């Protein structure tokens, strides 16, 4: 029975003593383990090791050569002086608890913030996903250079997924990659036992799992003939579905799971660590996998529903690789109009996360720097205050090393406490960082503190306190310390004070940078929240209903279902109006469509006009509060068998019918002709900060696809209160239907600004902490300076100086450092705020208002801190001050 | 006094004397715990052993290795003549000190 850490412990024992001491320890550990149990024996062992190390460290510090007998004897004397130092340090801390609390608190805040943020940065940006040779995985996209600069299509031009035939061409023709694969994403309803739920279902080519190097936990992955048209209905379960819906049973293989009403035979289960997601928006992982083609969806060349992934073994990716892929994708049809983009998959996954996270990291770094500077100032102040004590101890015979050692012990005790506090804060901080992060950032749940990060933070904290705790020791040169201290006293004092003020100034510089950053982000956020999205989101509730294709096989059946659902929902007390749409603004859903204007057809070789497309139920515009500008909106009679009607947005009219004669014009789409019957005002759909995009709306009851719909309910009570009744109403009609994403529409809007709020909130938090630290630093330094001038102050008060004048003098003395710091910070902030530009909306990075407020705030804080310290001293009774001397 | 020992050293000396041929780190600690009802850390025992050996009050030899010790040998101690003298004189000194001592009742003084 080997005790914990035995190998490591054994190495710490002097070689001559190693054998018998290690033997004794192991023997006794074994006895205790048998009688008291493993945990108790382990505790005993570690306690003994700790006791032995105390002896040893003591011996080393006592200069006795590290203890001649490994774990022991020489240590005794060293330990006693070390013990003295520790006791002395503890007493010193008790005497000045303020100093101790400031150092520990400052270090804890700095280390806590830096560790928490770095833990997340490390996990999200630096660590690759847990696949073998994950650095070789690349994301592959189609690119359509034609789409660049297009008002609707530009955001997508270099991120176009594959269609299955394109994938086949690519797989057959490519020579650059070790292997290639595609995967898609559908939401499907799982039925059977329990409430029906929508699952995120992955569609995988047979090559995907081998490419990832992923072995299933149970069963097998897809075989090479299990993909494409008519692929067999087989499924691989994600670990959580296996656990939650199948009770983690080992005999699950061969049984079936019903997806959208169709049975799929389970052939495998993935291991819990399998984490893989669709890179496009909205997906945070998959619940179940089925083969490409097995969902019965179209696999034609135009259905770009699959993201590409490949394994590239050659290190940096040469442009020829993308060229080859682009050539294969282009085929004959589109010479020069198709390309490909090949990028490391991890870069692509963190594309939207990197910027915001690095910004927060930089802010945490500034805060940590500020904390170090603050600690330095605090230690320096304390040393200056203790000249007398050190001189006395030297006079009583304490050697230079002894004094240095004592300084080191004090610094280590404070540093250690600071690190402990910092780690506690970091633990909480990581949880908060992740819990409050918007979903778009894809921060993984359950991130613990990483040992490497922990080690780094601990080293940083201890080093900071040691360096700044010992720095004053550099003033102690060889020879007669006492005389030196006395002689150098004046010089030390003035030099030290100057340095201390520089440190305070530096804190203000750092604070200003954080304040400016937080201010700019806050102003930008306010500007975004001020934008009118074009509809009224208050008291609106929305939810999704998807109809399984087998139970609702025809479009009239689907229309009938939704019409009856709307009717029943409207009967709920508290409901004003009900409507529905294929996609709501800010839901991340919905697509665009090309069309032709009848009478203005463009030739095949040219790009057809393109606009966003939504299918909506009657009452949609009224329910959302979108104003009708001209013509009419949809009515119940806009259904199958009646002339197709379309309503367009103001921007669409302005773009294609600048003379305002859109009403009555006709557009052609899906080989059908649609007459424009109305023009409505614009609505922002994806981004608050963008321009409205041309949009057209068609009636749901004339649409080709009616399987799923987002229903919207305008209420005159608090929307959330109606949620249970809404679910009941749906299940009254059909109990097998899942009611998904039931939420307030305002929440969708809030989500759109969530990343901005997250950034602004974190920076504001750091700025407040920084300003507080700077204020505390100023207060500490000023009051300590003044304590040494109490005698002078006392005499001056006794001679009749007005306290007000004294206070004024003190504050004037501190002001230059403060303003120099602010000026320095201003200079740096002016240059560095440029980096914030990509995050700012409607606020220039040199916004004078933000700078003005930050400077005023910081100046006021600093002066108040100095004032407070000065008042404390000026209120002292002069007689008592003089007597005390 | 040259052969004076401190209290842990005294306990270690007596434990070695009691243990005869089987006095090594583990048994010495056990012996002290069992008879003196005192728990002494491993490091303190080795520190005392090393000091006592340095002053030639104890001597040692290495035993053959055993499996429960991970194949390591023991350092087995025995009392030297000087060690026995030191133990005796410590006892005598303490007894002289006790002679005529009257302590107040423990409960009342507490």
PDB file of C-alpha atoms in Angstrom, chain A residues 19 160 177 206 338 417 478 728 869:
ATOM      1  CA  UNK A  19      15.710   4.394   2.799  1.00  0.00           C
ATOM      2  CA  UNK A 160     -21.716  28.598 -47.466  1.00  0.00           C
ATOM      3  CA  UNK A 177      -6.802  16.028 -47.257  1.00  0.00           C
ATOM      4  CA  UNK A 206     -20.120   7.943 -42.923  1.00  0.00           C
ATOM      5  CA  UNK A 338     -17.282  29.357 -56.860  1.00  0.00           C
ATOM      6  CA  UNK A 417      -3.423  34.784   2.149  1.00  0.00           C
ATOM      7  CA  UNK A 478      26.741  45.698   3.537  1.00  0.00           C
ATOM      8  CA  UNK A 728     -52.507  22.977 -22.550  1.00  0.00           C
ATOM      9  CA  UNK A 869      -6.868  60.887   5.073  1.00  0.00           C
TER      10      UNK A 869
END
